[in-house]
Coordinates of C-alpha atoms and ligand atoms in Angstrom, one line a residue:
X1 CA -106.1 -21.7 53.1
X2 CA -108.8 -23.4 55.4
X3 CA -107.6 -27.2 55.2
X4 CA -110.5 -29.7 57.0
X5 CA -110.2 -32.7 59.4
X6 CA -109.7 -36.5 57.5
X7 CA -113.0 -37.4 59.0
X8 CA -114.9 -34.2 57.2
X9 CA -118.0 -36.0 55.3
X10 CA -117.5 -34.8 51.7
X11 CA -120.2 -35.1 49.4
X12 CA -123.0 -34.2 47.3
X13 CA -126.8 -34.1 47.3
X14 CA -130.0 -34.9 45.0
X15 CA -133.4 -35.3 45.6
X16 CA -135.6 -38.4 44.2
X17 CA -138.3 -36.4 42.5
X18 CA -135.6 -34.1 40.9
X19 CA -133.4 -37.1 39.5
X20 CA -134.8 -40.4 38.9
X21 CA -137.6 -39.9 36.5
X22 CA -139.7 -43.3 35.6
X23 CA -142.7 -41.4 37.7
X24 CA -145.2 -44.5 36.8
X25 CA -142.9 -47.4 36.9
X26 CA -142.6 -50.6 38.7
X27 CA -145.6 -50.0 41.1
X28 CA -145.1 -46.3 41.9
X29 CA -147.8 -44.4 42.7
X30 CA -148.4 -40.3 41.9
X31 CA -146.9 -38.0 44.9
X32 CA -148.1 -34.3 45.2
X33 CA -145.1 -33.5 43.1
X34 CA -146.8 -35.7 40.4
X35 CA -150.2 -33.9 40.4
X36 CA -148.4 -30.4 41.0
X37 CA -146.5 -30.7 38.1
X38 CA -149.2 -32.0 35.7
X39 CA -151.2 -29.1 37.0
X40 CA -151.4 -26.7 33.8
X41 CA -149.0 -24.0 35.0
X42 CA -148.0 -25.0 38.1
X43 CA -144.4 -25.2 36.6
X44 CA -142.3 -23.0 34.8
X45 CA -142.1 -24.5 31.6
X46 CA -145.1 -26.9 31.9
X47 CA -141.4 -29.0 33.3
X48 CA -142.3 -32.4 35.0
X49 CA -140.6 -34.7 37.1
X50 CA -141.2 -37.3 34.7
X51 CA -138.2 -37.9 33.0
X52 CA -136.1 -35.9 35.3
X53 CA -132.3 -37.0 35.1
X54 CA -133.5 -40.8 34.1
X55 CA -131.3 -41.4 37.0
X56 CA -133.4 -44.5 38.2
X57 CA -132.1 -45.9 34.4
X58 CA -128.5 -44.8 34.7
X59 CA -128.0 -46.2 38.3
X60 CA -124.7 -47.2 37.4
X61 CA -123.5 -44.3 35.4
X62 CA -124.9 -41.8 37.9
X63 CA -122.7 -44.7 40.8
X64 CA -119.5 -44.0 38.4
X65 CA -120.0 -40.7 38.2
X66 CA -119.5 -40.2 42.4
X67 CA -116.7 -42.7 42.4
X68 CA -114.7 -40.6 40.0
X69 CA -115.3 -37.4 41.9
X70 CA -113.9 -38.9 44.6
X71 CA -116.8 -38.0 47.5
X72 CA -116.9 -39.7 50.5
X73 CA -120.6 -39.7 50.9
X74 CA -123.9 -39.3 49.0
X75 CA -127.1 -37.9 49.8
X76 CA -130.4 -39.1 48.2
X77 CA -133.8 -39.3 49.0
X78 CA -136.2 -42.3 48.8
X79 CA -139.4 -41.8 47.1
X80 CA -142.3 -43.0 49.5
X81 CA -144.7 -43.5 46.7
X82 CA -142.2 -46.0 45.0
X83 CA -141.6 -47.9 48.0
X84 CA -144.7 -48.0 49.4
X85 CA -147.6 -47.2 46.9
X86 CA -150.2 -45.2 48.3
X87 CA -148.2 -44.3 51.1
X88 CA -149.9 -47.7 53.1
X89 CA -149.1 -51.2 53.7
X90 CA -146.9 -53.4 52.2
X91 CA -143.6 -52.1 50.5
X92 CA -143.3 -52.7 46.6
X93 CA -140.5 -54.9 45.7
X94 CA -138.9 -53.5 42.9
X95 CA -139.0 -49.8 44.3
X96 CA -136.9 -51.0 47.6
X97 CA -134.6 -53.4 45.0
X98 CA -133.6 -50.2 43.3
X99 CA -132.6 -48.2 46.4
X100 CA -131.2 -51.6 47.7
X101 CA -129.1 -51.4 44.9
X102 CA -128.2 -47.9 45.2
X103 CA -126.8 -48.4 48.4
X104 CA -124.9 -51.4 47.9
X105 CA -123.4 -49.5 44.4
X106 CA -122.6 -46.6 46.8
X107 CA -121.1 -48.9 49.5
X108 CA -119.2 -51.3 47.0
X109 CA -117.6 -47.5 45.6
X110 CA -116.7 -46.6 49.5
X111 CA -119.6 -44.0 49.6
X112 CA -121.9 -43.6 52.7
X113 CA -125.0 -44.1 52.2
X114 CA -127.3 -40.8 53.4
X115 CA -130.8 -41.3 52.8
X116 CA -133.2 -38.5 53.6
X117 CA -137.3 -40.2 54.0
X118 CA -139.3 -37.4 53.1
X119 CA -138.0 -35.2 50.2
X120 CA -141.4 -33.7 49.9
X121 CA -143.5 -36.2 47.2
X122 CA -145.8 -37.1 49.6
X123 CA -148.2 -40.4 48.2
X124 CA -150.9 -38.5 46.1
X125 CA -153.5 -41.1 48.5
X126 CA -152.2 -39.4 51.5
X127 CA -152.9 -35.5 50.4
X128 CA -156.6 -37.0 49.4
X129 CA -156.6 -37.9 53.1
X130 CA -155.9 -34.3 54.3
X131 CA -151.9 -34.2 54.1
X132 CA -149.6 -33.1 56.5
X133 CA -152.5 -30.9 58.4
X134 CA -153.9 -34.5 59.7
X135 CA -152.0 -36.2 62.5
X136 CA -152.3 -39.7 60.1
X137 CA -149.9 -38.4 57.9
X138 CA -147.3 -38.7 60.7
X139 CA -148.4 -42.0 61.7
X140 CA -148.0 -42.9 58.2
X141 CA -144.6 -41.8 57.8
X142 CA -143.8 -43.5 60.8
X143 CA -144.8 -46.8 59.2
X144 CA -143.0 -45.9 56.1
X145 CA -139.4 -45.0 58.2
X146 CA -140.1 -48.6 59.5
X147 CA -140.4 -50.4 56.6
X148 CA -137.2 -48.6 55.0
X149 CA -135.3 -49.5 58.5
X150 CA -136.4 -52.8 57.7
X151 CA -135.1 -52.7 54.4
X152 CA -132.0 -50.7 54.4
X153 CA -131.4 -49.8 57.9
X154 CA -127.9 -51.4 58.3
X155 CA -126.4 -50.5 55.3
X156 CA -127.3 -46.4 55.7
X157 CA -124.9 -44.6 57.1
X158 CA -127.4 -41.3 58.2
X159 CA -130.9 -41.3 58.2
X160 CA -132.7 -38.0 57.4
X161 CA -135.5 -37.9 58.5
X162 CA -137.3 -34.6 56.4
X163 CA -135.7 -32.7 54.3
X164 CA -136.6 -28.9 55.2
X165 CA -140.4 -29.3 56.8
X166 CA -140.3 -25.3 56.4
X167 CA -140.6 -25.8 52.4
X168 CA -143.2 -28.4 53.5
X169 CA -145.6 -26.6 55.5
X170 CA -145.2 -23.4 54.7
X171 CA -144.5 -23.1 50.5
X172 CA -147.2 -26.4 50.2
X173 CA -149.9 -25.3 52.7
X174 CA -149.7 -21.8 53.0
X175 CA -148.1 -19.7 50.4
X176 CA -149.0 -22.8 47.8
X177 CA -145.7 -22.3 45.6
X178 CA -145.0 -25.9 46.1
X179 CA -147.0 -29.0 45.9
X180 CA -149.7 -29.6 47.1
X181 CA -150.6 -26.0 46.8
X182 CA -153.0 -24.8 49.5
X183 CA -153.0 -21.6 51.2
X184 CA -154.3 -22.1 54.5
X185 CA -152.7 -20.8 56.9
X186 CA -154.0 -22.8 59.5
X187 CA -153.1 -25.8 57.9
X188 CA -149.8 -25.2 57.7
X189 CA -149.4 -24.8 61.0
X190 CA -151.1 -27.9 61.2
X191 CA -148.7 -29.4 59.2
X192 CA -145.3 -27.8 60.3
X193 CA -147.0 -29.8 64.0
X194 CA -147.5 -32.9 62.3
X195 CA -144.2 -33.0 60.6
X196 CA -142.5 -32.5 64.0
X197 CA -144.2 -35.2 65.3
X198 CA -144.0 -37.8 62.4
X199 CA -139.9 -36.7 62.4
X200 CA -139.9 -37.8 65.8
X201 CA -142.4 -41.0 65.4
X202 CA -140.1 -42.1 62.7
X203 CA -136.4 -41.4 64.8
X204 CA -138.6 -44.2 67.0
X205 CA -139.6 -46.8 64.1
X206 CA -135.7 -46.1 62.7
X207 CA -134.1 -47.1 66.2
X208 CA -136.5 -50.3 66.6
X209 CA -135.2 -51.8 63.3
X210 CA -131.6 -52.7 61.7
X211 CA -131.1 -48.9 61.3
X212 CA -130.6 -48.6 65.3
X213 CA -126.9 -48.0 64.7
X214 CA -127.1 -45.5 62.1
X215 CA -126.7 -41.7 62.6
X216 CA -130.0 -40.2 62.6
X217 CA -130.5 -36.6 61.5
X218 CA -132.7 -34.0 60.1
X219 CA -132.3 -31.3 57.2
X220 CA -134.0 -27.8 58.4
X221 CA -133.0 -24.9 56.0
X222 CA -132.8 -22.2 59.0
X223 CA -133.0 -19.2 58.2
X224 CA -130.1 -16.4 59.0
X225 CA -132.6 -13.4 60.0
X226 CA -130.9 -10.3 60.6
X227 CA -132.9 -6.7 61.4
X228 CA -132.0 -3.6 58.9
X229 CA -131.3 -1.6 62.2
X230 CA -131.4 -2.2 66.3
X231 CA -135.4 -1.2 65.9
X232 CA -136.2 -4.1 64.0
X233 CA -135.6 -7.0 66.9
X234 CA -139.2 -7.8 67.2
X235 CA -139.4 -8.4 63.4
X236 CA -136.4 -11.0 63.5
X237 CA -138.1 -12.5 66.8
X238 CA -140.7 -13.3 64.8
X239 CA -139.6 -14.7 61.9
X240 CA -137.1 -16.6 63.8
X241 CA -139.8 -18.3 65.6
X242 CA -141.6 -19.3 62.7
X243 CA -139.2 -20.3 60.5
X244 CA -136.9 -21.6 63.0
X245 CA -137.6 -22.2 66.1
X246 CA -141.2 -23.4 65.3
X247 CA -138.9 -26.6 64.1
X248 CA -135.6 -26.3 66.6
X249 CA -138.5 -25.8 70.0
X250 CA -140.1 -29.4 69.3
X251 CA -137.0 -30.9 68.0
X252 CA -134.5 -30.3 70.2
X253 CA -135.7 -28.6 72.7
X254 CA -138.9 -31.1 73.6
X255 CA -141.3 -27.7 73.3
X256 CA -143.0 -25.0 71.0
X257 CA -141.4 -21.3 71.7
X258 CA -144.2 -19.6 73.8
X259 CA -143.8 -16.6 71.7
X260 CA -144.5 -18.9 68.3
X261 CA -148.0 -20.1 69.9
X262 CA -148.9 -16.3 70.9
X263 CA -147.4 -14.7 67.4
X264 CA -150.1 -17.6 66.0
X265 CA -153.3 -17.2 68.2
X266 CA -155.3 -15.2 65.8
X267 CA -154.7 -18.5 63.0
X268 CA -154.9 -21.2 65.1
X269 CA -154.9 -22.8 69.0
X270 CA -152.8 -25.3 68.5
X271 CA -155.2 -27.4 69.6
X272 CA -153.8 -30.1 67.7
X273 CA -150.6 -30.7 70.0
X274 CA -151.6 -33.3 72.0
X275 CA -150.2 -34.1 75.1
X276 CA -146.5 -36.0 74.9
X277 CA -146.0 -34.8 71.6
X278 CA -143.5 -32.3 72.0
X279 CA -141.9 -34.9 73.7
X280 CA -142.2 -37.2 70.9
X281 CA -140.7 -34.6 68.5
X282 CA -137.8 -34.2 71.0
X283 CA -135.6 -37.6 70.2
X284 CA -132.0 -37.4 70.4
X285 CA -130.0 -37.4 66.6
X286 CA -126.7 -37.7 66.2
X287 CA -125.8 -34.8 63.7
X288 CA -128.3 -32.0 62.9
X289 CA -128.3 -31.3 58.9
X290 CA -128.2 -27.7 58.1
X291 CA -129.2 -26.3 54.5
X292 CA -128.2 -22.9 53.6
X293 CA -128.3 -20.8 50.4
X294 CA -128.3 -17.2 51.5
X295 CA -129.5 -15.0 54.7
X296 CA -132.6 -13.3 55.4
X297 CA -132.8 -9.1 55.8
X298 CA -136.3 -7.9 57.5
X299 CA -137.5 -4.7 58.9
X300 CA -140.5 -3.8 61.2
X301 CA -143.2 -2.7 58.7
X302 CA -144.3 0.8 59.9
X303 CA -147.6 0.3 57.7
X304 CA -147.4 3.7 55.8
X305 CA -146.3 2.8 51.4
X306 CA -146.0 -0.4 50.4
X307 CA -144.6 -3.3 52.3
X308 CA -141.2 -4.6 50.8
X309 CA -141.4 -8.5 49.9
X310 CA -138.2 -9.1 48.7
X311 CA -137.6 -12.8 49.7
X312 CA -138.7 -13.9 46.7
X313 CA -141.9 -15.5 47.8
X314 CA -144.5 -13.2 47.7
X315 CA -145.4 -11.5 44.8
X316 CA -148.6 -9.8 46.3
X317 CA -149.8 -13.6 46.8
X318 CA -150.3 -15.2 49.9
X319 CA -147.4 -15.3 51.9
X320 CA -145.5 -18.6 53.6
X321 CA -144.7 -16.3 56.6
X322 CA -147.4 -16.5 59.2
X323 CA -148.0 -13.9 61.5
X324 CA -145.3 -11.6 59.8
X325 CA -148.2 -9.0 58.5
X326 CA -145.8 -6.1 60.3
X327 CA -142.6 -7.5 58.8
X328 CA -141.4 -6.4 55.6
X329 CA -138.8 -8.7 54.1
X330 CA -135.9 -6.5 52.7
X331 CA -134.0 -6.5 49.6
X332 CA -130.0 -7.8 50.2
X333 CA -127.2 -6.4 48.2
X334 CA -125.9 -8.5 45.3
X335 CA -124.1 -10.3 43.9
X336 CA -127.2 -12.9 43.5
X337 CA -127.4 -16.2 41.8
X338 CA -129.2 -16.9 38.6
X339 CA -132.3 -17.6 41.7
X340 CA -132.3 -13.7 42.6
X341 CA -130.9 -15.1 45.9
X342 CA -128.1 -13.1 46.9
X343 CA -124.5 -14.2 47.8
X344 CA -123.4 -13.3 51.3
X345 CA -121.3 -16.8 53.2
X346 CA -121.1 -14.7 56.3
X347 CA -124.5 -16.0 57.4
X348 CA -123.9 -19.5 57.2
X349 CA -121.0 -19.3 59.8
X350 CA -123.5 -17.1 61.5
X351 CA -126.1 -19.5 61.9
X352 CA -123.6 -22.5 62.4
X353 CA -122.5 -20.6 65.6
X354 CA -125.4 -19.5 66.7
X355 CA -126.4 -23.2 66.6
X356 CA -123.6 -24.3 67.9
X357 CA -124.0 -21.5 70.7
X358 CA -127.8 -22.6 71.5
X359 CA -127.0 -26.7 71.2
X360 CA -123.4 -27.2 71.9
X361 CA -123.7 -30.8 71.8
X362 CA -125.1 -31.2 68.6
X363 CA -123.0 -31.5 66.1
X364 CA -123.9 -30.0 62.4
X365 CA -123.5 -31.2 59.1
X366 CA -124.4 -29.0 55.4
X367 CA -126.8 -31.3 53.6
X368 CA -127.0 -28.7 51.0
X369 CA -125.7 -25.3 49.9
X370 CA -124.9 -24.1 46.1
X371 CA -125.9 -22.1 43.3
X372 CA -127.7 -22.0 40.1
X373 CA -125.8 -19.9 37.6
X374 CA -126.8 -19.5 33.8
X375 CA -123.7 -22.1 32.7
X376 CA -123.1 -21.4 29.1
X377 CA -121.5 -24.2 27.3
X378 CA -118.1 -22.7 25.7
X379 CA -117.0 -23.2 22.5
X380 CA -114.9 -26.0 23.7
X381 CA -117.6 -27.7 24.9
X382 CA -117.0 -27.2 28.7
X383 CA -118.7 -25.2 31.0
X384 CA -116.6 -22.9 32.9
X385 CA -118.7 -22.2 36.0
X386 CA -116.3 -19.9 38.0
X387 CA -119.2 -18.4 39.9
X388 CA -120.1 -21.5 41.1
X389 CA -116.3 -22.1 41.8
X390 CA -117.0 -18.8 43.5
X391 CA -119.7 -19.5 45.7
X392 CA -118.8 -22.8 46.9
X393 CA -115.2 -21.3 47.6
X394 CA -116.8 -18.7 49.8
X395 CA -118.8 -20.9 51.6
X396 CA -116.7 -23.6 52.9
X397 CA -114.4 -20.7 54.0
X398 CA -117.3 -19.5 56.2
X399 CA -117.5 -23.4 56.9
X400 CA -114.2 -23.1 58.3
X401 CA -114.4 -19.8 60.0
X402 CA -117.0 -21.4 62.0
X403 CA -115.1 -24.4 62.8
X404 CA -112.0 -22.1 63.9
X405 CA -114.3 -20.6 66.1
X406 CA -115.5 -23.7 67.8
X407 CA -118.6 -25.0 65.5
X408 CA -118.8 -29.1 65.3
X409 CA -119.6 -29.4 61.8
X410 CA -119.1 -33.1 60.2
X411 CA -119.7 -32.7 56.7
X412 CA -120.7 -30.8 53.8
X413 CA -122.9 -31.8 50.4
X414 CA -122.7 -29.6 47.4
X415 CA -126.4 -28.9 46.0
X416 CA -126.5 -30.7 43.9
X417 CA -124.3 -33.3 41.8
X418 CA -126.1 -32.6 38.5
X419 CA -128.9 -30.3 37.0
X420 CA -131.9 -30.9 37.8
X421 CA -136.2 -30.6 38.0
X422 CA -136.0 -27.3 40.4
X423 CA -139.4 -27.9 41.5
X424 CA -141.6 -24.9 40.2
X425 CA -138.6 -23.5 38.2
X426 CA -138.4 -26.6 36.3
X427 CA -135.6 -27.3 34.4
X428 CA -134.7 -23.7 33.8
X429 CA -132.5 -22.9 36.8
X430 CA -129.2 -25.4 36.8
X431 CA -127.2 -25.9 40.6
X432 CA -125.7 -29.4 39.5
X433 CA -121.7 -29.5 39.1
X434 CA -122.3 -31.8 36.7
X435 CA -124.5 -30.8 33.4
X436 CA -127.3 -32.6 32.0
X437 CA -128.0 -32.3 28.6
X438 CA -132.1 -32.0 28.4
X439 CA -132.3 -33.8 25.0
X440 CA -129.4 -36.6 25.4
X441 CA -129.5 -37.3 29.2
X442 CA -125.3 -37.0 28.9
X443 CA -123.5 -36.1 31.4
X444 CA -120.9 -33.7 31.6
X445 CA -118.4 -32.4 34.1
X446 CA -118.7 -28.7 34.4
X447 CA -115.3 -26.6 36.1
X448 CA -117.0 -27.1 39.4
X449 CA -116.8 -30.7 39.5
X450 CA -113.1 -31.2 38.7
X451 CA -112.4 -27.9 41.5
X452 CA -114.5 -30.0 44.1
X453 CA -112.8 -33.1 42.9
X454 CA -109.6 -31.9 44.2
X455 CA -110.9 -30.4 47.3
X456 CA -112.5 -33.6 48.3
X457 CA -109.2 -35.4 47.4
X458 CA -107.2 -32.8 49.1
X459 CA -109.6 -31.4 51.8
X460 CA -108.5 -27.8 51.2
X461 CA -109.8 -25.3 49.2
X462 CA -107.8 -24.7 45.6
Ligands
LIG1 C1 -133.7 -26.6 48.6 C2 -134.2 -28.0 48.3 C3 -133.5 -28.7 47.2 C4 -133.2 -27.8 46.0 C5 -132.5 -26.5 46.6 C6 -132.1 -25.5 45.5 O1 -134.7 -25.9 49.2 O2 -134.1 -28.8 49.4 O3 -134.3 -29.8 46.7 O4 -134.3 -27.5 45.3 O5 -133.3 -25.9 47.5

C-alpha cells in the first residue's frame, strides 16, 4: 500500500464559473462563459453558470466543508470579470473582498490558498476586442495578475497562472465546443501564442508584487499520446506537438518545437511571435501543475474508409487538432466514465515520467484528475460512489509508481470537491465528492469524500 511523504499537498479543486453562481452581482461583468451559456443550445440542458453551486453565498459552509475533510490545500480560480469588470482598469471592491475572504477562511482553517488566474471566463469586453488571438489580451491579463498580486499575493500559497490553455485555444477558437465558440483555426493558434505569452507576462506582474514569494505554476492537461503500433510515430509526433509541446516549447523550454511551426505552415506563419517572446513565455515556476483524466490512442490515417474520431471531440465537426488531418484518433478499451473517457492510470505515471525525464528539475503537482460517474442516491440516502473510490484509488497508485520511480510530484487535487456546471455538459455529468442537490443547494458527502478523508488524514491509500 503506496503511503506518501508528510509534505504531499492534499487537496481538492473547483473552478469559479462552475461554483460560485451570482453571475451579475456586486459589479461583475459577463465572461465568454456567460454569453456561451445564454446561447440557445450551446449547453446541454440550456444549464448556466448562473446559479452554479451558490458557492459565492455559502462561503462559509463550502470553508467548513474542506476543514472537515481534512485537506491540506484548496484550489480555486478567480473570476477576472468579478475582479476587474470589463477585464480593464481598476479592480471592483467587493469582488476582491470576497476572494479576500476566501483566503483568509482557507488560511484561518490551515488550508493553502491555490488560486489559478485564468479558469477560462474571459471579460465578455475582451472577446469583443478579438480574444485570445490579439496580443492585448495577454497584456490585459498581465495587468489583471498584477492587480490580484496586489491584492492577495502574500497570502497565496501557488499562483496558477492558466488553467489548461489547450481547452482555451483549441475547444474555444478552433473546434468551438467551449466558449467563445469560434472555429478558426488560425486563431487558435493565435491564441495558444498569446496565452504563452500573457502566462509568462503575468509570472512577471506576480513576482513584482507581494506574491514574489509565492510558488508560481501553471495547469497544462498534457496529453498521454500513444501510437496503435511502431508505424504510427509520426501521428503521436504530431499531436504531441500540438497539444503539448506547442505549450511545454515556450514554457519551459524558451522556444516553439520547429516541427509545431512546420506541421502549422499551411494555417498560419506565426507571424505573430514577435521577437523576445518565447523568451518571455519561458519564466521559471516553482511546481508545474499537471491535469490528467485519461490517455490518448492515435493511428496514422491511411485515407482509405472513414477516419476514426474517437476522442470525443469531433463529431464530423471541426476539429480542435490542428494539422492532424492524417491522424485518426482511436477508440481505448473500457472501462470509461459516465464522460465516455476511458479508465487507464498507467498513463498518468507515464506522462509524470516522461516529464520528469524531459525537465528533471521541475517538480509536478496534479491540479486535477477524477471522474464523473452516474451517482445514484441509495435508499439510505448516501451515495455509494465505489467507481469513483475506484478511480481515484488507481490513480494515486500510478501517482506513487511514478514517485517510486524517481518523479517529484508535490501534490495532488481531486476534481473536483462537489458537482458542478461541466461546462457544455451542464449539470448533467457529476465529478464532485461531495453531491449537490440541484433544487436545495445541500450538500452531501458521497463514499468518496469520507475514503479521501482518510487518505488525506492518513496519507495512504485505504
Ligand atoms: C478539465 C477542466 C475542469 C473540469 C474537468 C472535468 O478540463 O479544467 O474545469 O471541467 O476537466
Amino acid at each position: 500500500m503506496p503511503a506518501f511523504p508528510d509534505n504531499f499537498l492534499w487537496g481538492t479543486a473547483t473552478a469559479a464559473y462552475q461554483v460560485e453562481g451570482a453571475w451579475n452581482e456586486d459589479g461583475r461583468t459577463p465572461s465568454i462563459w456567460d454569453t456561451f451559456s445564454h446561447t440557445p443550445g450551446l449547453v446541454a440542458n440550456g444549464d448556466t453558470g448562473d446559479v452554479a453551486c451558490d458557492h459565492y453565498h455559502r462561503l462559509e459552509e463550502d470553508l467548513d466543508l474542506l476543514a472537515a475533510l481534512g485537506v491540506g490545500a484548496y484550489r480555486f480560480s478567480i473570476s477576472w470579470p468579478r475582479v476587474q469588470p470589463g477585464g480593464r482598469g481598476p479592480a471592483n471592491g467587493p469582488g476582491l473582498a470576497f476572494y479576500s475572504r476566501l483566503v483568509d477562511g482557507l488560511l484561518t482553517r490551515d488550508i493553502a490558498p491555490v488560486a489559478t488566474l485564468y479558469h477560462w471566463d474571459l471579460p465578455q469586453e475582451l472577446e469583443d476586442a478579438g480574444g485570445w488571438p490579439q496580443r492585448d489580451t495577454a497584456l490585459r491579463f498581465a495587468d489583471y495578475a498584477r492587480l490580484m498580486g496586489d491584492a492577495l499575493g502574500d497570502r497565496v500559497h501557488t499562483w496558477i497562472t492558466l488553467n489548461e490553455p489547450w481547452c482555451s485555444a483549441y475547444l474555444g477558437y478552433a473546434s468551438g465546443v467551449h466558449a467563445p465558440a469560434r472555429t478558426e483555426p488560425a486563431a487558435a493558434l493565435a491564441a495558444v501564442h498569446h496565452l504563452n505569452l500573457g502566462h509568462g507576462l503575468a509570472v512577471q506582474a506576480l513576482r513584482s508584487t507581494a506574491a514574489k514569494d509565492a510558488r508560481m505554476s501553471v495547469t497544462l492537461n498534457l496529453h498521454h499520446v500513444r501510437g496503435v503500433s511502431e508505424a504510427d510515430a509520426d501521428a503521436v509526433r504530431r499531436a504531441d506537438a500540438v497539444a503539448n509541446r506547442a505549450f511545454l516549447g515556450p514554457m519551459l523550454e524558451g522556444a516553439y518545437p520547429r516541427d509545431l511551426i512546420e506541421d502549422t505552415a499551411a494555417v498560419t506563419d506565426w507571424s505573430f511571435v514577435r521577437d523576445g517572446d518565447e523568451a518571455t513565455a519561458c519564466q521559471p515556476l516553482d511546481v508545474l501543475g499537471v491535469n490528467y483524466y485519461n490517455p490518448t490512442l492515435v493511428r496514422q490515417w491511411d485515407g482509405a474508409g472513414p477516419r476514426e474520431t474517437a476522442d470525443g471531440h469531433q463529431d464530423g465537426a471541426a476539429s480542435p487538432w490542428i494539422a492532424c488531418e492524417d491522424v485518426e484518433f482511436v477508440k481505448q478499451p473500457g472501462p470509461y466514465t459516465e464522460m465516455g473517457w476511458n479508465i487507464d492510470e498507467t498513463g498518468l505515471t507515464e506522462l509524470l515520467l516522461r516529464l520528469h525525464r524531459d525537465y528533471p528539475s521541475m517538480p509536478t503537482m496534479i491540479t486535477e484528475n477524477g471522474a464523473a460517474f452516474p451517482d445514484p442516491v441509495g435508499e439510505d440516502g448516501r451515495v455509494h460512489d465505489e467507481d469513483r473510490v475506484d478511480y481515484l484509488r488507481r490513480h494515486l497508485t500510478a501517482v506513487a509508481e511514478a514517485m517510486e520511480a524517481g518523479a517529484d510530484v508535490r501534490g495532488y487535487f481531486v476534481w473536483s470537491l462537489m458537482d458542478n456546471f461541466e461546462w457544455a455538459h451542464g449539470y448533467a455529468k457529476r465529478f464532485g465528492i461531495v453531491r449537490v442537490d440541484r433544487d436545495t443547494m445541500e450538500r452531501t458527502w458521497k463514499d468518496s469524500a469520507y475514503w479521501y478523508r482518510d487518505v488525506v488524514a492518513t496519507g495512504k491509500l485505504g
